[in-house]
Coordinates of C-alpha atoms and ligand atoms in Angstrom, one line a residue:
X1 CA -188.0 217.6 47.2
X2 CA -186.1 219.6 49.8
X3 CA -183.0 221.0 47.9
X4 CA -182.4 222.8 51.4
X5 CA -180.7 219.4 52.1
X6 CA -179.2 217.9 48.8
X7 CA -175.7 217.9 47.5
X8 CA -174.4 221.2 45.9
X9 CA -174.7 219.5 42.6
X10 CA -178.5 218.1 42.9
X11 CA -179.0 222.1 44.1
X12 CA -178.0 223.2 41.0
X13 CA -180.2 221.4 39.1
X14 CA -183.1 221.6 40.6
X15 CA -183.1 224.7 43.8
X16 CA -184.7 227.3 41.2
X17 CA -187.9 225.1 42.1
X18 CA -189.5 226.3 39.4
X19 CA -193.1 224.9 38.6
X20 CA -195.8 225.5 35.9
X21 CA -198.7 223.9 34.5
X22 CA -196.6 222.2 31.6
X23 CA -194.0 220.6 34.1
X24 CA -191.7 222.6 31.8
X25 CA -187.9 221.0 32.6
X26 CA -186.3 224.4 32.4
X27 CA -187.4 227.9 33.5
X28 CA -189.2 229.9 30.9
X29 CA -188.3 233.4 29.8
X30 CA -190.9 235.3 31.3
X31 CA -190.5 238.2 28.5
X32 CA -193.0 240.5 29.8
X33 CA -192.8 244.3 31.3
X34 CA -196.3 243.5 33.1
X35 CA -198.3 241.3 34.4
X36 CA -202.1 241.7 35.0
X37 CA -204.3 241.6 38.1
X38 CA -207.5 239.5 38.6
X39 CA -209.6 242.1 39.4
X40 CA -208.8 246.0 40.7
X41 CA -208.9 244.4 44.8
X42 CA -206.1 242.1 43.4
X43 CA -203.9 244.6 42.1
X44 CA -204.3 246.5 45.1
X45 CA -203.3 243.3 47.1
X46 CA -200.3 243.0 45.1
X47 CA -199.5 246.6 45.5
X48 CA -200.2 246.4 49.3
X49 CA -198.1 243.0 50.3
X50 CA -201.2 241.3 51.2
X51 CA -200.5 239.1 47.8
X52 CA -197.6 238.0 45.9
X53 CA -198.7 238.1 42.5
X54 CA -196.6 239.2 40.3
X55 CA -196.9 243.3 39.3
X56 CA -193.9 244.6 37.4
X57 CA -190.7 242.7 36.0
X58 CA -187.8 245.5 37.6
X59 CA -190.2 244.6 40.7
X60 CA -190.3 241.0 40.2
X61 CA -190.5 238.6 37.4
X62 CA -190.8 234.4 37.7
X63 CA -187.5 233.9 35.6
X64 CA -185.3 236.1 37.7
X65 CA -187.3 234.9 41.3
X66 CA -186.2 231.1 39.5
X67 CA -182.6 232.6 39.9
X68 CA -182.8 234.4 42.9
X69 CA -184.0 231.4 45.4
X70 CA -181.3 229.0 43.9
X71 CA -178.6 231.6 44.0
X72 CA -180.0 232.3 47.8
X73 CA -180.3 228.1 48.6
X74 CA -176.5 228.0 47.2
X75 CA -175.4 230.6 49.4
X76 CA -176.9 229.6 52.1
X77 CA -178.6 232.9 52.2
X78 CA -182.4 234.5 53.8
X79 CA -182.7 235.7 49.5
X80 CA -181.3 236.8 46.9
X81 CA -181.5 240.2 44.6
X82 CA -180.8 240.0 41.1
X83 CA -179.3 243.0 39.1
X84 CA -177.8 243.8 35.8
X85 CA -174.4 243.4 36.7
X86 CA -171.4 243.0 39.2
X87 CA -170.9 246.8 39.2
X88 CA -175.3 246.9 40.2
X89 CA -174.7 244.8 43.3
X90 CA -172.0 246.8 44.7
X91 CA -173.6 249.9 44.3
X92 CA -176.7 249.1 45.4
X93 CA -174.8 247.6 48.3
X94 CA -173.1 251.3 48.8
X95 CA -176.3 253.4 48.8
X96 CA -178.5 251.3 50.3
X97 CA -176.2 250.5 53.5
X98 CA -173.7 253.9 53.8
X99 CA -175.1 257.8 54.5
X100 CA -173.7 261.0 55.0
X101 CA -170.7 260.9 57.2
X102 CA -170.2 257.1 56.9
X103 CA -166.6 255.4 56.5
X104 CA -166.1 252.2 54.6
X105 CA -162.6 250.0 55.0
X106 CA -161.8 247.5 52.1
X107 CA -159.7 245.2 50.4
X108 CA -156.8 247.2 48.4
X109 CA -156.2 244.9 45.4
X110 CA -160.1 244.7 45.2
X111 CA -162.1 245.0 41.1
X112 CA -160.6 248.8 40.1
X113 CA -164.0 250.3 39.2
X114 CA -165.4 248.7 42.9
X115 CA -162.8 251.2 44.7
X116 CA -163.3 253.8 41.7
X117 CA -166.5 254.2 42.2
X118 CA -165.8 254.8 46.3
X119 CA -163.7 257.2 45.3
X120 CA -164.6 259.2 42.7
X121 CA -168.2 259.4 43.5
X122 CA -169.7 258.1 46.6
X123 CA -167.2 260.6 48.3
X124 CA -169.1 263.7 46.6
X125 CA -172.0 262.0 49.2
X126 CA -169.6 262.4 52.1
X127 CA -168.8 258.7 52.5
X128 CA -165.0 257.9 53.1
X129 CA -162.8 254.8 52.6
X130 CA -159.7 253.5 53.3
X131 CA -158.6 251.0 51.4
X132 CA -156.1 248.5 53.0
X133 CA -154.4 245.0 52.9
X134 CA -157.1 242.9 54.5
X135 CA -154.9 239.2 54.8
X136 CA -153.6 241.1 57.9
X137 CA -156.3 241.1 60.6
X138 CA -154.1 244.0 62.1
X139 CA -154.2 246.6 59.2
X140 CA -158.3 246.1 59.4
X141 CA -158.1 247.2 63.0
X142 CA -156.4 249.7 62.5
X143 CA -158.2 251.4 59.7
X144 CA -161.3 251.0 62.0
X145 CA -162.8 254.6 62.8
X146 CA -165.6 255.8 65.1
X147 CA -168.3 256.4 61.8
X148 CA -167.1 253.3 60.3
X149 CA -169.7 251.3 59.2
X150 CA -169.3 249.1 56.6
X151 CA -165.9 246.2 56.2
X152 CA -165.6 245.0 52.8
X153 CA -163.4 242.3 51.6
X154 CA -162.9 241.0 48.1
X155 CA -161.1 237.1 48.1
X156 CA -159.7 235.8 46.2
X157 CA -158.4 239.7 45.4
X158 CA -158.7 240.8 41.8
X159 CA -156.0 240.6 40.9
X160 CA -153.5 239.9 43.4
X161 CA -155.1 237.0 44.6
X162 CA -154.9 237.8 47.8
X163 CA -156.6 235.9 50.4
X164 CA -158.7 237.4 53.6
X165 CA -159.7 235.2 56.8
X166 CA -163.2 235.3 56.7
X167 CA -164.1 234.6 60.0
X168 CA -161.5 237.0 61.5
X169 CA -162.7 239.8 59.3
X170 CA -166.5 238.6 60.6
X171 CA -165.4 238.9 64.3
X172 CA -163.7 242.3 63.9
X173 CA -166.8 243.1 62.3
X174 CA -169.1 242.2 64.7
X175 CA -166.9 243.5 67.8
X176 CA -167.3 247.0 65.8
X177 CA -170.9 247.0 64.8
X178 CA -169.8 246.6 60.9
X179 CA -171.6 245.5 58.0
X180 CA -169.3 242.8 56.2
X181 CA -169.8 242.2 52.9
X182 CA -168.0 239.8 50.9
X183 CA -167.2 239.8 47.3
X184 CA -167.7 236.4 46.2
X185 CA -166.8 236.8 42.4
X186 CA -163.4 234.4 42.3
X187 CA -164.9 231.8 43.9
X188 CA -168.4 231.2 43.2
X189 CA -170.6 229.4 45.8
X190 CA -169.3 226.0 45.0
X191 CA -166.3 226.9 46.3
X192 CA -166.4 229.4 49.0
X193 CA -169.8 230.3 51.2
X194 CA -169.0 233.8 53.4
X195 CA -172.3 233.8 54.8
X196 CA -171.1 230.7 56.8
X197 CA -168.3 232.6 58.3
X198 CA -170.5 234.9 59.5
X199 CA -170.6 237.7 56.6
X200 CA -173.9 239.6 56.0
X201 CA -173.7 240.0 52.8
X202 CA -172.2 238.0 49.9
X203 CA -172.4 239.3 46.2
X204 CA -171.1 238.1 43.1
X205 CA -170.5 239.5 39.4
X206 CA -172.1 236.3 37.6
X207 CA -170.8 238.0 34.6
X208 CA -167.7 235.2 36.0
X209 CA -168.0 231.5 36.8
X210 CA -171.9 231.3 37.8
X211 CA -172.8 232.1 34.0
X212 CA -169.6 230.7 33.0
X213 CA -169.6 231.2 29.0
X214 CA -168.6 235.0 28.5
X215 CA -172.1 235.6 26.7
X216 CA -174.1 237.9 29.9
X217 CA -173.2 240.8 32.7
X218 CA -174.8 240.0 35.6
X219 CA -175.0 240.4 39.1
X220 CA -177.0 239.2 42.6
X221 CA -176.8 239.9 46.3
X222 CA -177.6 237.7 48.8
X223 CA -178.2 238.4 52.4
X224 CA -178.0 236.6 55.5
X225 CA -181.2 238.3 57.5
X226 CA -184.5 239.7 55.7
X227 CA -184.0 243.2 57.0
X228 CA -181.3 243.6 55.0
X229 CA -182.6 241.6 52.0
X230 CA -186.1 243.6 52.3
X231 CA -183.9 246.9 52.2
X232 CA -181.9 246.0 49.5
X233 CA -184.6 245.0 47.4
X234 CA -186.3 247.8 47.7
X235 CA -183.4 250.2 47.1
X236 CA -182.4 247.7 43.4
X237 CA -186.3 248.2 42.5
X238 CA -185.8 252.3 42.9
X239 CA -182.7 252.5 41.5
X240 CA -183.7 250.4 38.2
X241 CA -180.7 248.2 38.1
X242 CA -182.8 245.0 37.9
X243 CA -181.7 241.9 35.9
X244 CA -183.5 241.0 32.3
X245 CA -185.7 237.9 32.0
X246 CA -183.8 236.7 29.0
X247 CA -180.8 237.5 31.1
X248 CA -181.8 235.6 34.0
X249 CA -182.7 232.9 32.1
X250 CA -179.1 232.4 30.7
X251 CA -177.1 232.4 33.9
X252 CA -180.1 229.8 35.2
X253 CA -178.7 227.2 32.0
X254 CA -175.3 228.2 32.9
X255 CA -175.5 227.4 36.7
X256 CA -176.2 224.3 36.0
X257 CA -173.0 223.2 34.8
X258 CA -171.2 225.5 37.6
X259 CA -169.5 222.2 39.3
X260 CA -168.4 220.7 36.0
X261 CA -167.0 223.4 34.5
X262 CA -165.0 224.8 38.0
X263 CA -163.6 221.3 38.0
X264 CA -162.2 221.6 34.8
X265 CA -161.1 224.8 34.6
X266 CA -159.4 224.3 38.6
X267 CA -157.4 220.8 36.9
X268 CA -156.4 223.1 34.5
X269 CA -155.5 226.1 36.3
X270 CA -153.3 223.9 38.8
X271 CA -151.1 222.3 36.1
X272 CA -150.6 225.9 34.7
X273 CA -149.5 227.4 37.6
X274 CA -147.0 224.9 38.4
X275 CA -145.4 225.0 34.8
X276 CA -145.3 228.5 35.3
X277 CA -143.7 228.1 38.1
X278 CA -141.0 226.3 37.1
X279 CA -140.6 228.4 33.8
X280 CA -137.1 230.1 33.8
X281 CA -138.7 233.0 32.4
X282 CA -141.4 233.6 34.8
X283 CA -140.7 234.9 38.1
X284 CA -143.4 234.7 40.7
X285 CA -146.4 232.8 40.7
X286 CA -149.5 233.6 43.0
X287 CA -152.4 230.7 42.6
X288 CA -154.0 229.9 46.2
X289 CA -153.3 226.0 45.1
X290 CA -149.6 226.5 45.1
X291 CA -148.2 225.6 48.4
X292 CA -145.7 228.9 47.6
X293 CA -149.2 231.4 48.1
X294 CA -148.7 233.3 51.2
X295 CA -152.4 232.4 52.5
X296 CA -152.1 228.8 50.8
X297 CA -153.4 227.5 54.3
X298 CA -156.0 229.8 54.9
X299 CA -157.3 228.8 51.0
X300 CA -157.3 225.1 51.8
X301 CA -159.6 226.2 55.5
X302 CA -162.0 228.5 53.8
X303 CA -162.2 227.3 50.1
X304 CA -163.3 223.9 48.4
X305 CA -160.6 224.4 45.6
X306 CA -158.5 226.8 44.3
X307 CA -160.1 228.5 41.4
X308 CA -159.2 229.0 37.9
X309 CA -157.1 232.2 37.9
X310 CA -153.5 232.6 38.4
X311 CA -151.5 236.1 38.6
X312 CA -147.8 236.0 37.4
X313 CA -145.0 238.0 36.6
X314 CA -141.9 237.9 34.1
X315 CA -138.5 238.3 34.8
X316 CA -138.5 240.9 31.8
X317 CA -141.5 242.8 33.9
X318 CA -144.1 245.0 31.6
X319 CA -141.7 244.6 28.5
X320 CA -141.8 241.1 28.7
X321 CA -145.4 241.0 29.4
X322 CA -146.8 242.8 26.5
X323 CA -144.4 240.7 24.5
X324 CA -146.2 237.5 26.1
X325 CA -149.6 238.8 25.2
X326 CA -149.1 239.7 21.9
X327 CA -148.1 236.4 20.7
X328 CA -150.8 234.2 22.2
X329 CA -153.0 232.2 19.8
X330 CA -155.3 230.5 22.0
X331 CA -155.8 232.5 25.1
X332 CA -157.9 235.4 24.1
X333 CA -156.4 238.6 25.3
X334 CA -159.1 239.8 27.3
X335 CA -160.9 241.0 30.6
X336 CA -163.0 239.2 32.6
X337 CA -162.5 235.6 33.9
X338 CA -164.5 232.5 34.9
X339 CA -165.4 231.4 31.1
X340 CA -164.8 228.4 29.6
X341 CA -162.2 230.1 27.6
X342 CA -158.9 231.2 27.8
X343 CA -158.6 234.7 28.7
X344 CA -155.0 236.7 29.7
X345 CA -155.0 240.6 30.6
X346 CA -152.7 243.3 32.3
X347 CA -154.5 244.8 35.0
X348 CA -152.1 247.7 35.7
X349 CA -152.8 249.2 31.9
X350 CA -156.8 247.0 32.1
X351 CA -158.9 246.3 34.7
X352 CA -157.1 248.6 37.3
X353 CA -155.7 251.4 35.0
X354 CA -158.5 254.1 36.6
X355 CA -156.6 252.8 39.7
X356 CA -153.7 255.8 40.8
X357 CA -149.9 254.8 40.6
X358 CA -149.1 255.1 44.0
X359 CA -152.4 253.1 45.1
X360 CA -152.0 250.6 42.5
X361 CA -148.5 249.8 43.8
X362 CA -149.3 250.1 47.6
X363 CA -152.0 247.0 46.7
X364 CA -149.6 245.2 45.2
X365 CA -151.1 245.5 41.3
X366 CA -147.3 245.9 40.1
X367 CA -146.5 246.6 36.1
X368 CA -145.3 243.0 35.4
X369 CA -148.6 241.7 36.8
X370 CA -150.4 239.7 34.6
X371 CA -153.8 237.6 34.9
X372 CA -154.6 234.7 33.5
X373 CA -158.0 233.4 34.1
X374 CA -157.9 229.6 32.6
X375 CA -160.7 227.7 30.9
X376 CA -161.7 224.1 30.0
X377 CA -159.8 223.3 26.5
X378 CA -157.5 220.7 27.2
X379 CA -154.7 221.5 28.9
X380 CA -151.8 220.3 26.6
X381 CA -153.2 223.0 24.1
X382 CA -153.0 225.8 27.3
X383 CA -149.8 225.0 28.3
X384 CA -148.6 224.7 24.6
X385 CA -149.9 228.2 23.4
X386 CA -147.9 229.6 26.8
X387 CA -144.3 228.1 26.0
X388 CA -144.8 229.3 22.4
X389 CA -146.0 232.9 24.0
X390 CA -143.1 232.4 26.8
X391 CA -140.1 231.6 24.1
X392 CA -140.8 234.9 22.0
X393 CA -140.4 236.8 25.4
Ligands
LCS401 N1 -166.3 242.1 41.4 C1 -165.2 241.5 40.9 C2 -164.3 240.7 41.8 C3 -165.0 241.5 39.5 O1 -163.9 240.9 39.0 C4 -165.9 242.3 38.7 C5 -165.6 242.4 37.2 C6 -167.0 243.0 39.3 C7 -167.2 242.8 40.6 C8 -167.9 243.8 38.5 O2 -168.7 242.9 37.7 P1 -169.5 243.2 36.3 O3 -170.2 244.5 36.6 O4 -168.4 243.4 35.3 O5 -170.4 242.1 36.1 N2 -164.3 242.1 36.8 C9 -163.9 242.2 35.6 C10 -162.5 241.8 35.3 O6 -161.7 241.5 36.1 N3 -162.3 242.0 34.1 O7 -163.4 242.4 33.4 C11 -164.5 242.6 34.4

């Protein structure tokens, strides 16, 4: 069958294309380190490109290839590069695609340790960033140097929520002879495809929605063009940040329930936000579903739904916040998002606490911030646990 052409849902099931001599229904865990050659003039085909028998498993493995090719048909992507997590893709994405002298301009409110790692390290290899609001076009062009190279844009924004035009980011980057690269994390591919905008790169930390059940870290690349694909590969293999069999085999059972779960989890999110919203305690709401977002348009051109996580803040600002988080019984307090459970956090003291004062307020990550990223219990019991949380505030 030709997944190339089927729904997203029948691609799901079935775009791994995975086929052995038992007919086996799911992918196997290929948990090997090695694999052997035929004959010595086989191995040296392998080694040599001539063949494509498999050699090594941080080189290639059947498991992960299974996850790579869907991930790539989902995407609508050249291939796909598996790695052992979120953090993996980017950084394989920074050294293989920026040198010496090189300038970067991203998304402020983008995943802390994403800009952390920019900034605390990659600059000791002479690469610079500037880190800016991308929803307004303007700010990108400006931040535009002569030695930059690469535009990167994280939306949905971690954990603003923030929403960047993908195919004005991809024109400014193609006027300027940019690499764009989109983090896809928020979204997943069943809602949001960058590469059809015109990005060259999308990646995702399937740590989030792809896996979906807060039990793997895990990341993949995909590319638009093989150059790119051939050159990231090669740098992932190098650098040893390759994905486990067992690993890939779990975000493969996952996937497969991508669509179901999203759905749930969006129905959910969307009646959240809107009691939030009309909570006397709660002050501002940001969810791309609400018709108050500042992009809400721009979501409802680009996206196929809204997502299942919602930034708010209290009237009683960090105070009230903490005093919301400790008396939840059913949301776990905890980072990360995408799972089928409940989980709330406070990325100011959290996920973005590495992040300086001064930057975390220019990118809008204020102290009353919190993020909820909903899951798929039912949503009286959601909504319950947050007016009991919300009346001891
Ligand atoms: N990109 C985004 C947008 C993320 O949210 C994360 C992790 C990463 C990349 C890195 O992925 P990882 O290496 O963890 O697989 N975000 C997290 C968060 O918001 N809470 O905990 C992790």
């Amino acid at each position: 069958m030709d997944t190339k052409r089927s729904g997203f849902n029948t691609k799901l099931i079935h775009a791994g294309d995975f086929k052995d001599q038992f007919k086996s229904a799911s992918v196997p865990i290929y948990q090997t380190s090695t694999f052997a050659f035929e004959s010595a003039e086989d191995g040296a085909r392998c080694f040599g490109g001539e063949s494509d028998g498999y050699i090594y498993s941080r080189i290639g493995n059947p498991t992960i290839n299974a996850l790579e090719r869907e991930l790539a048909i989902l995407e609508g992507g050249y291939g796909g590069i598996a790695v052992s997590s979120g953090m993996a893709a980017a950084c394989t994405i920074y050294l293989t695609l920026l040198s010496n002298g090189d300038h970067i301009v991203s998304t402020d409110a983008v995943y802390g340790p994403s800009r952390g790692v920019m900034e605390k390290e990659f600059v000791r290899f002479g690469i610079e960033s500037t880190y800016i609001n991308t929803t307004d076009y303007r700010n990108i062009e400006k931040a535009i140097r002569p030695n930059t190279r690469m535009l990167y844009i994280e939306t949905p924004a971690n954990p603003t929520m923030d929403i960047s035009d993908l195919e004005v980011c991809s024109q400014i980057a193609r006027k300027n002879n940019l690499i764009f690269v989109v983090d896809n994390t928020f979204a997943s591919p069943y809602l949001q495809n960058p590469l059809a905008f015109g990005a060259d790169i999308v990646f995702h930390s399937m740590t989030k929605l792809i896996n979906g059940h807060a039990d793997i870290v895990a990341g993949i690349i995909i590319t638009q063009e093989k150059a790119m694909y051939t050159r990231l590969r090669s740098m992932m293999i190098n650098l040893g940040c390759n994905m486990d069999p067992h690993q890939a085999y779990m975000v493969l059972r996952g996937l497969k329930t991508l669509s179901l779960r999203t759905d749930r989890a969006q129905f959910n999110a969307e009646h959240v936000a809107m009691f939030l919203e009309k909570h006397p305690k709660v002050a501002w709401v940001k969810y791309p579903g609400l018709k108050s977002h500042p992009q809400h348009c721009l979501a409802k051109k680009q996206m196929r739904g809204s997502g299942s996580t919602i930034s708010f803040g209290l009237k009683g600002g960090y105070e009230a916040a903490t005093k919301l988080l400790n008396n939840l019984k059913l949301a776990l307090l905890a980072v990360s998002l995408g799972g089928v459970e409940t989980l709330i956090q406070h990325p100011a003291s959290m996920t973005h606490s590495k992040v300086s004062k001064e930057n975390k307020l220019k990118s809008g990550i204020t102290d009353d911030l919190i993020r909820l990223a909903v899951g798929i219990e039912d949503i009286e019991d959601i909504i319950s646990d947050l007016n009991d949380g919300l009346m001891k505030v």
